[in-house]
PDB file of N, CA and C in Angstrom:
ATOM      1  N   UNK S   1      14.142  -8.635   1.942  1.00 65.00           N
ATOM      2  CA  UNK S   1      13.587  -7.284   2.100  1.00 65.00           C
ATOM      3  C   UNK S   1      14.418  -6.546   3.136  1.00 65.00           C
ATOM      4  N   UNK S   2      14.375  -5.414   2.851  1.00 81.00           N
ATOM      5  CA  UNK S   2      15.663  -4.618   3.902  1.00 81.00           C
ATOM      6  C   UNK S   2      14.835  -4.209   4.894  1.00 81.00           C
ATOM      7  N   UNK S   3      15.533  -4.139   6.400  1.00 86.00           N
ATOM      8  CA  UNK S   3      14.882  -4.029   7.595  1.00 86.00           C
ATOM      9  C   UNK S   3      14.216  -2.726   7.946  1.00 86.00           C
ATOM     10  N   UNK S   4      14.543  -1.718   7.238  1.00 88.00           N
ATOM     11  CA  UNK S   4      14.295  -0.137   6.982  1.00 88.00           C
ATOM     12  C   UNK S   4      12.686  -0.412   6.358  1.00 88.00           C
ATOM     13  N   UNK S   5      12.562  -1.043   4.890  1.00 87.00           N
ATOM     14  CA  UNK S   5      11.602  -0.343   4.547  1.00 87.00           C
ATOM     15  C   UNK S   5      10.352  -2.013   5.076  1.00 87.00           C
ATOM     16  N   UNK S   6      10.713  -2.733   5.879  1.00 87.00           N
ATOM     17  CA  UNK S   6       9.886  -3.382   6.739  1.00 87.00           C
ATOM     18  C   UNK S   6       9.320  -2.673   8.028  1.00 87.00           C
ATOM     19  N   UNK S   7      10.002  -1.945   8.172  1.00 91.00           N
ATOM     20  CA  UNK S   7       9.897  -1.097   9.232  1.00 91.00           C
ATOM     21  C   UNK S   7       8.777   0.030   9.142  1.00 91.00           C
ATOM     22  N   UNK S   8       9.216   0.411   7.707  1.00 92.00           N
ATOM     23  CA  UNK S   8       7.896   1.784   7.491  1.00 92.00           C
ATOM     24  C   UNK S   8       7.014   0.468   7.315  1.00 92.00           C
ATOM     25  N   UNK S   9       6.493  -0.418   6.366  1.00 94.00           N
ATOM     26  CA  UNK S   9       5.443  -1.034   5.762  1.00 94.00           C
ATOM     27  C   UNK S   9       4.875  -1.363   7.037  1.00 94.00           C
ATOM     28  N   UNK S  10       5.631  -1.374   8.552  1.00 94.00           N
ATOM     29  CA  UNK S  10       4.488  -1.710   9.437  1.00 94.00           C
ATOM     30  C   UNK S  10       4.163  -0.269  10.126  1.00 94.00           C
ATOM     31  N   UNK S  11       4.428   0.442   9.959  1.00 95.00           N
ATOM     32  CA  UNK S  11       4.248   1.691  10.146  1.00 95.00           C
ATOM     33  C   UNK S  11       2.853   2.356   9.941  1.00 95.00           C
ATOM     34  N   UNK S  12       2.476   1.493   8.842  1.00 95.00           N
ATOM     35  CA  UNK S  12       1.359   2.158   8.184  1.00 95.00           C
ATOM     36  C   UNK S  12       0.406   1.238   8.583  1.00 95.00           C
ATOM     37  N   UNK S  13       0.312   0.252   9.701  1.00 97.00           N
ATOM     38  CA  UNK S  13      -0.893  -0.374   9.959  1.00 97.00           C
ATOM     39  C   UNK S  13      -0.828  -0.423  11.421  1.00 97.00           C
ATOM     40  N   UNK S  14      -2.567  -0.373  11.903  1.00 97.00           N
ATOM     41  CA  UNK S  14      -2.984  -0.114  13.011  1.00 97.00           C
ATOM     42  C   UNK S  14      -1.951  -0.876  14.301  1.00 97.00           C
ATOM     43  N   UNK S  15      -2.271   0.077  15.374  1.00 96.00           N
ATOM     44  CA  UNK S  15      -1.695  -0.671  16.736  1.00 96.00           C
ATOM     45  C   UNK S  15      -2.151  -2.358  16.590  1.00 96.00           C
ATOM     46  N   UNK S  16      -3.901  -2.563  16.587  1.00 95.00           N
ATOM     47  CA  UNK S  16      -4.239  -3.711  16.631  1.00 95.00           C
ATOM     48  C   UNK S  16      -3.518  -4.374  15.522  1.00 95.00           C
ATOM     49  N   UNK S  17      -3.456  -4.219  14.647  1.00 97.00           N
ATOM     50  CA  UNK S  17      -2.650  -5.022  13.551  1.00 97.00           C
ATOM     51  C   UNK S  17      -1.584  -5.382  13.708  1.00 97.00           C
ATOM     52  N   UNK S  18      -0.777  -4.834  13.840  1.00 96.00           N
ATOM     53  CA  UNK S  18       0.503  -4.915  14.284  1.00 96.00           C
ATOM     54  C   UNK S  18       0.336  -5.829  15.852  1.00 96.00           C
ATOM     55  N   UNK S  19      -0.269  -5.833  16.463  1.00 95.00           N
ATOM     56  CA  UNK S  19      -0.479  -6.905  17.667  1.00 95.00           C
ATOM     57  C   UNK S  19      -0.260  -8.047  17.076  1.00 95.00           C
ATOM     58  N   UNK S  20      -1.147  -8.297  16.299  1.00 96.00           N
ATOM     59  CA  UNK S  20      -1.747  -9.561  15.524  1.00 96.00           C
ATOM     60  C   UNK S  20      -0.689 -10.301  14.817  1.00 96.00           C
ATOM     61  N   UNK S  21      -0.256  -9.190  14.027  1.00 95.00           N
ATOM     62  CA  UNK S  21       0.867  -9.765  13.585  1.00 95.00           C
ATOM     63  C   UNK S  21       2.102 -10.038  13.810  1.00 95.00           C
ATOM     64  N   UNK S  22       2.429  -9.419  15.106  1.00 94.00           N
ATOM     65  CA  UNK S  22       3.778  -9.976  16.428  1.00 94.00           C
ATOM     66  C   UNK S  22       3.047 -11.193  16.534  1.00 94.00           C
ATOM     67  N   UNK S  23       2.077 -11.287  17.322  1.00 96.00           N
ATOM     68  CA  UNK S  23       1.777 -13.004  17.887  1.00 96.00           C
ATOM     69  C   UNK S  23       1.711 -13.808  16.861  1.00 96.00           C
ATOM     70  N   UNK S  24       1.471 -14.176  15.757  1.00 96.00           N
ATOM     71  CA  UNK S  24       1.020 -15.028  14.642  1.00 96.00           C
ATOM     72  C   UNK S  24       2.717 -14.820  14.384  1.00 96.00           C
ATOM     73  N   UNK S  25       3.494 -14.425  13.998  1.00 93.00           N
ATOM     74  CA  UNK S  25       5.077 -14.145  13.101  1.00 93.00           C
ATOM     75  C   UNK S  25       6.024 -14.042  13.775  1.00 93.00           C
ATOM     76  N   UNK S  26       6.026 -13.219  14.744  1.00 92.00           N
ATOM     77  CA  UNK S  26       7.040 -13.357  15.658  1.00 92.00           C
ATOM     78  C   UNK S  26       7.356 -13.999  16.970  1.00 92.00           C
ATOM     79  N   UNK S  27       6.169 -14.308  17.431  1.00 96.00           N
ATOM     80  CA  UNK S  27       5.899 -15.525  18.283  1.00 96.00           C
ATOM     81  C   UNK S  27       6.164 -16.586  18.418  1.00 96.00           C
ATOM     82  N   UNK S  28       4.925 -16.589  17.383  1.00 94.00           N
ATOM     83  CA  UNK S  28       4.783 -17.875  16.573  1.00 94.00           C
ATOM     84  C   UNK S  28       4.009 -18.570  17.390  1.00 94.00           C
ATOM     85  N   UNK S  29       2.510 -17.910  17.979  1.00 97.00           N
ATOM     86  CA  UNK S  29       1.535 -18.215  18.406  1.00 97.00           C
ATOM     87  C   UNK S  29       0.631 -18.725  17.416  1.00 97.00           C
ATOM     88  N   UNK S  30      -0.156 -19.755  17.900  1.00 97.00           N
ATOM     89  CA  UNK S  30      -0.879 -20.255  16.673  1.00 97.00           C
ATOM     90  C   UNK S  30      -2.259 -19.639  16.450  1.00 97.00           C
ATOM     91  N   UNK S  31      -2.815 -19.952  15.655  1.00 97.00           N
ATOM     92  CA  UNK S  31      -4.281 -18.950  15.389  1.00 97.00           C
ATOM     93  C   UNK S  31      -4.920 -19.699  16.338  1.00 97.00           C
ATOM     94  N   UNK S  32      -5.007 -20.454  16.992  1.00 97.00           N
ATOM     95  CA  UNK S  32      -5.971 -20.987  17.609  1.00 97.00           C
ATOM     96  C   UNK S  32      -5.839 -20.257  19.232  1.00 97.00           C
ATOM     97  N   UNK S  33      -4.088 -20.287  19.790  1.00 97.00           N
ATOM     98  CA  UNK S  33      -3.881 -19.198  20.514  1.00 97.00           C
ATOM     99  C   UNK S  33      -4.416 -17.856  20.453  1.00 97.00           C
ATOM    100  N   UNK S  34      -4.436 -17.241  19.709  1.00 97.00           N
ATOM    101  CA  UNK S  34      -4.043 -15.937  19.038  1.00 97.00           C
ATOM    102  C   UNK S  34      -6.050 -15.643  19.057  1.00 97.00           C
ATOM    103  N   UNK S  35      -6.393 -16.565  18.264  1.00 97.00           N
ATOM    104  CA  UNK S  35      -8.197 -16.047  18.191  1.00 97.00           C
ATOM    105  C   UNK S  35      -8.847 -16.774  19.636  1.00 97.00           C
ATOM    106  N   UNK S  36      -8.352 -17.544  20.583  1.00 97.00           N
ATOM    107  CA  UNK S  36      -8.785 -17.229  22.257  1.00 97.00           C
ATOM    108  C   UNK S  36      -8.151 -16.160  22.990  1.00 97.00           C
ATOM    109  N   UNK S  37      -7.274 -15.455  22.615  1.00 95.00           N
ATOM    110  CA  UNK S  37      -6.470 -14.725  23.116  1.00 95.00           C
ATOM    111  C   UNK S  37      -7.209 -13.029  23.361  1.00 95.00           C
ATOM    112  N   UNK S  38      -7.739 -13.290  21.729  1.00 93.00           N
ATOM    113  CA  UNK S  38      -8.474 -11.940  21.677  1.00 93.00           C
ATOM    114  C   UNK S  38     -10.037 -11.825  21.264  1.00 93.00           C
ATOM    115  N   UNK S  39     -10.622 -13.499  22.028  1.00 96.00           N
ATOM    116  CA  UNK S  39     -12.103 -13.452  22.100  1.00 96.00           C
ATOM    117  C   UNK S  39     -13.009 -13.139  20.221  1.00 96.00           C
ATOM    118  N   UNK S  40     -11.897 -13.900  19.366  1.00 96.00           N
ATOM    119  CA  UNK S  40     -12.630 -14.062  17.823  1.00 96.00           C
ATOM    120  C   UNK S  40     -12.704 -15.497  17.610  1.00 96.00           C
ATOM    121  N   UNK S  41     -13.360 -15.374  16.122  1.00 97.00           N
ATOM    122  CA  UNK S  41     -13.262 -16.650  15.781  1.00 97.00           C
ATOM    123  C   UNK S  41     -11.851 -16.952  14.808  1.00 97.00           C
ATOM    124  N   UNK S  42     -11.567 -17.934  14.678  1.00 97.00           N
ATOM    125  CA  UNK S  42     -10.659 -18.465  14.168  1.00 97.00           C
ATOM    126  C   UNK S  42     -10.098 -17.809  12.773  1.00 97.00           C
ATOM    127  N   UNK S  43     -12.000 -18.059  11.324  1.00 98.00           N
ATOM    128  CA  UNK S  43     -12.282 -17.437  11.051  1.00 98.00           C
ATOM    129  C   UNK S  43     -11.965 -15.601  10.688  1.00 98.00           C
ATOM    130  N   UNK S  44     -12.585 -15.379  11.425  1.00 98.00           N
ATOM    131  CA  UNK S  44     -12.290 -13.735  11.807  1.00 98.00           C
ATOM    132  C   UNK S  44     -10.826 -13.636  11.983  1.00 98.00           C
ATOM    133  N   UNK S  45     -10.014 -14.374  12.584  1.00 98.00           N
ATOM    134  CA  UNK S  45      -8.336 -13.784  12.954  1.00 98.00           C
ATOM    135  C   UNK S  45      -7.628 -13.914  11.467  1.00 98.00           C
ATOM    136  N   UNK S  46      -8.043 -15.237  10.327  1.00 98.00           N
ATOM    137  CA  UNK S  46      -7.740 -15.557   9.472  1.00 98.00           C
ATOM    138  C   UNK S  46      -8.125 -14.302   8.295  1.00 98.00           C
ATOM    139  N   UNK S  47      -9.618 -13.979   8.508  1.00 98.00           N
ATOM    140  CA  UNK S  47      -9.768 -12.797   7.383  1.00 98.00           C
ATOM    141  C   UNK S  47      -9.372 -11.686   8.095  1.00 98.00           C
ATOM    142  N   UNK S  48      -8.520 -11.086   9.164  1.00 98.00           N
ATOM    143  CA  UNK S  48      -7.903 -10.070   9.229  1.00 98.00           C
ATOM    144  C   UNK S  48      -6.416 -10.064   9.321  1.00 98.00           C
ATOM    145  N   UNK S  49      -5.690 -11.616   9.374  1.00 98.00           N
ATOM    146  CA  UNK S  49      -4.632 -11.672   9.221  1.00 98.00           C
ATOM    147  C   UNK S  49      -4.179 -11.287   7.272  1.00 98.00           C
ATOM    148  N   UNK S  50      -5.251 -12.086   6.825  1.00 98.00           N
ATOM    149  CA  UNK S  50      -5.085 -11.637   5.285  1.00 98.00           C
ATOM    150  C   UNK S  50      -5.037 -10.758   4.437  1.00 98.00           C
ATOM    151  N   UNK S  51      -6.277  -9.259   5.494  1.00 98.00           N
ATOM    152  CA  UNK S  51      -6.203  -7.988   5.143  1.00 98.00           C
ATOM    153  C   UNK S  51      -5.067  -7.714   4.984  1.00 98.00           C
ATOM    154  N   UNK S  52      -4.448  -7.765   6.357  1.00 98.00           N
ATOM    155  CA  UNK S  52      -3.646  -6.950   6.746  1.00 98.00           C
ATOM    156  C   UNK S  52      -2.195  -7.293   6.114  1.00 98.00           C
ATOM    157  N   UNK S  53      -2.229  -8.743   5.645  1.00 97.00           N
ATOM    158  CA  UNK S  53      -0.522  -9.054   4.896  1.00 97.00           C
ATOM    159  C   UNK S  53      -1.029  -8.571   3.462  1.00 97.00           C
ATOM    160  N   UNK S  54      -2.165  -8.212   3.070  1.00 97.00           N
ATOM    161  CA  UNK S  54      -2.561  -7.380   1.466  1.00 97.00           C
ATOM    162  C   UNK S  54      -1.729  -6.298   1.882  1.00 97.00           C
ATOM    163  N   UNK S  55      -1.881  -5.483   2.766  1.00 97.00           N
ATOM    164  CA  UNK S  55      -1.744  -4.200   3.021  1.00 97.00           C
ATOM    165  C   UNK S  55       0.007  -4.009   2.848  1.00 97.00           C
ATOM    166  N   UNK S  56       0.381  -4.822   4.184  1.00 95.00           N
ATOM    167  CA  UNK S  56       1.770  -4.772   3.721  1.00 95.00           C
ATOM    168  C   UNK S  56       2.400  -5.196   2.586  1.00 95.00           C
ATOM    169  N   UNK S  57       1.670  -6.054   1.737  1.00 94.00           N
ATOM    170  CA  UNK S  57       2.462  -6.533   0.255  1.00 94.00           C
ATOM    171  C   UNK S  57       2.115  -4.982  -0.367  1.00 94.00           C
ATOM    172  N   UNK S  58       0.812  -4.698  -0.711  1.00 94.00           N
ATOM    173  CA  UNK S  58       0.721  -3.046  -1.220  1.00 94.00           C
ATOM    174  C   UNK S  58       1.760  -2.203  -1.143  1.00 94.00           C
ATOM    175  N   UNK S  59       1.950  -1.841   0.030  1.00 94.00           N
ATOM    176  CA  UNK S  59       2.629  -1.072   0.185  1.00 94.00           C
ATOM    177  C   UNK S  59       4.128  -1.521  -0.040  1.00 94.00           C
ATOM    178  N   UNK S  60       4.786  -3.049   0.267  1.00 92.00           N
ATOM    179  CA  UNK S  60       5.834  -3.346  -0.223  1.00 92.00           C
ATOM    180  C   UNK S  60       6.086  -2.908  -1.602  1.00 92.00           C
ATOM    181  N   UNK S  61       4.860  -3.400  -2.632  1.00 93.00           N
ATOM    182  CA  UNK S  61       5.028  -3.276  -3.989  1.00 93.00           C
ATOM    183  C   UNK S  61       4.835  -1.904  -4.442  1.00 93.00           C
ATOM    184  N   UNK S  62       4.514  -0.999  -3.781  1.00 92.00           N
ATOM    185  CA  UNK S  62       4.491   0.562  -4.007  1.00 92.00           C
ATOM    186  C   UNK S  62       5.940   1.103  -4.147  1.00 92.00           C
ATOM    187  N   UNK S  63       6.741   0.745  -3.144  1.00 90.00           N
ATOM    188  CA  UNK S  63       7.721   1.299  -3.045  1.00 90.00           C
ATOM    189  C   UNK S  63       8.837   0.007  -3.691  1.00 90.00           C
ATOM    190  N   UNK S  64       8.740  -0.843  -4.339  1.00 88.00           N
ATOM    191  CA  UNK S  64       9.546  -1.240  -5.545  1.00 88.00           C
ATOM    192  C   UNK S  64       9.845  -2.619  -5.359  1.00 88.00           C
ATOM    193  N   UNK S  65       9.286  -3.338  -4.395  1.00 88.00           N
ATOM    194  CA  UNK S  65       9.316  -4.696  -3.631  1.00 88.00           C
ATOM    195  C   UNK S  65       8.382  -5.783  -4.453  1.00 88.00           C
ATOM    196  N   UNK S  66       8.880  -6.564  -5.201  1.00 82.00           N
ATOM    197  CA  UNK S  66       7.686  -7.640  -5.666  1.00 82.00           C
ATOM    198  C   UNK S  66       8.282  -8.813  -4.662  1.00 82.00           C
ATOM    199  N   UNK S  67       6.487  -9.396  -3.908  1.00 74.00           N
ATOM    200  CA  UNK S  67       6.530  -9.780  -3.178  1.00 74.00           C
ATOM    201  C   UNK S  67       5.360 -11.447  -3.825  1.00 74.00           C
TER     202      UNK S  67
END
């Protein structure tokens, strides 16, 4: 995927999201870090980590990306 249109696809999701998803990907903090970190459950970090990589595949596949 080209670094440009990775760039918009995070563009389009929240500050908090984009938190979430530096520590979990670019880190490479583990969920267990990551959901004491920000007072959830494990759970909970897992069903909003999942939203939120829907969102960016969406929008990958909008703009011509099968992901």
């Amino acid at each position: 995927i080209d670094q440009i249109i990775l760039n918009e696809a995070i563009q389009t999701i929240s500050r908090e999201e984009k938190e979430l998803i530096w520590e979990l990907f670019f880190l490479g903090k583990t969920e267990r870090q990551v959901s004491e970190e920000l007072h959830i459950a494990r759970t909970t970090l897992r069903h909003r980590r999942d939203k939120i990589l829907a969102k960016l595949k969406r929008y990958l596949e909008e703009n011509g990306y099968n992901i």
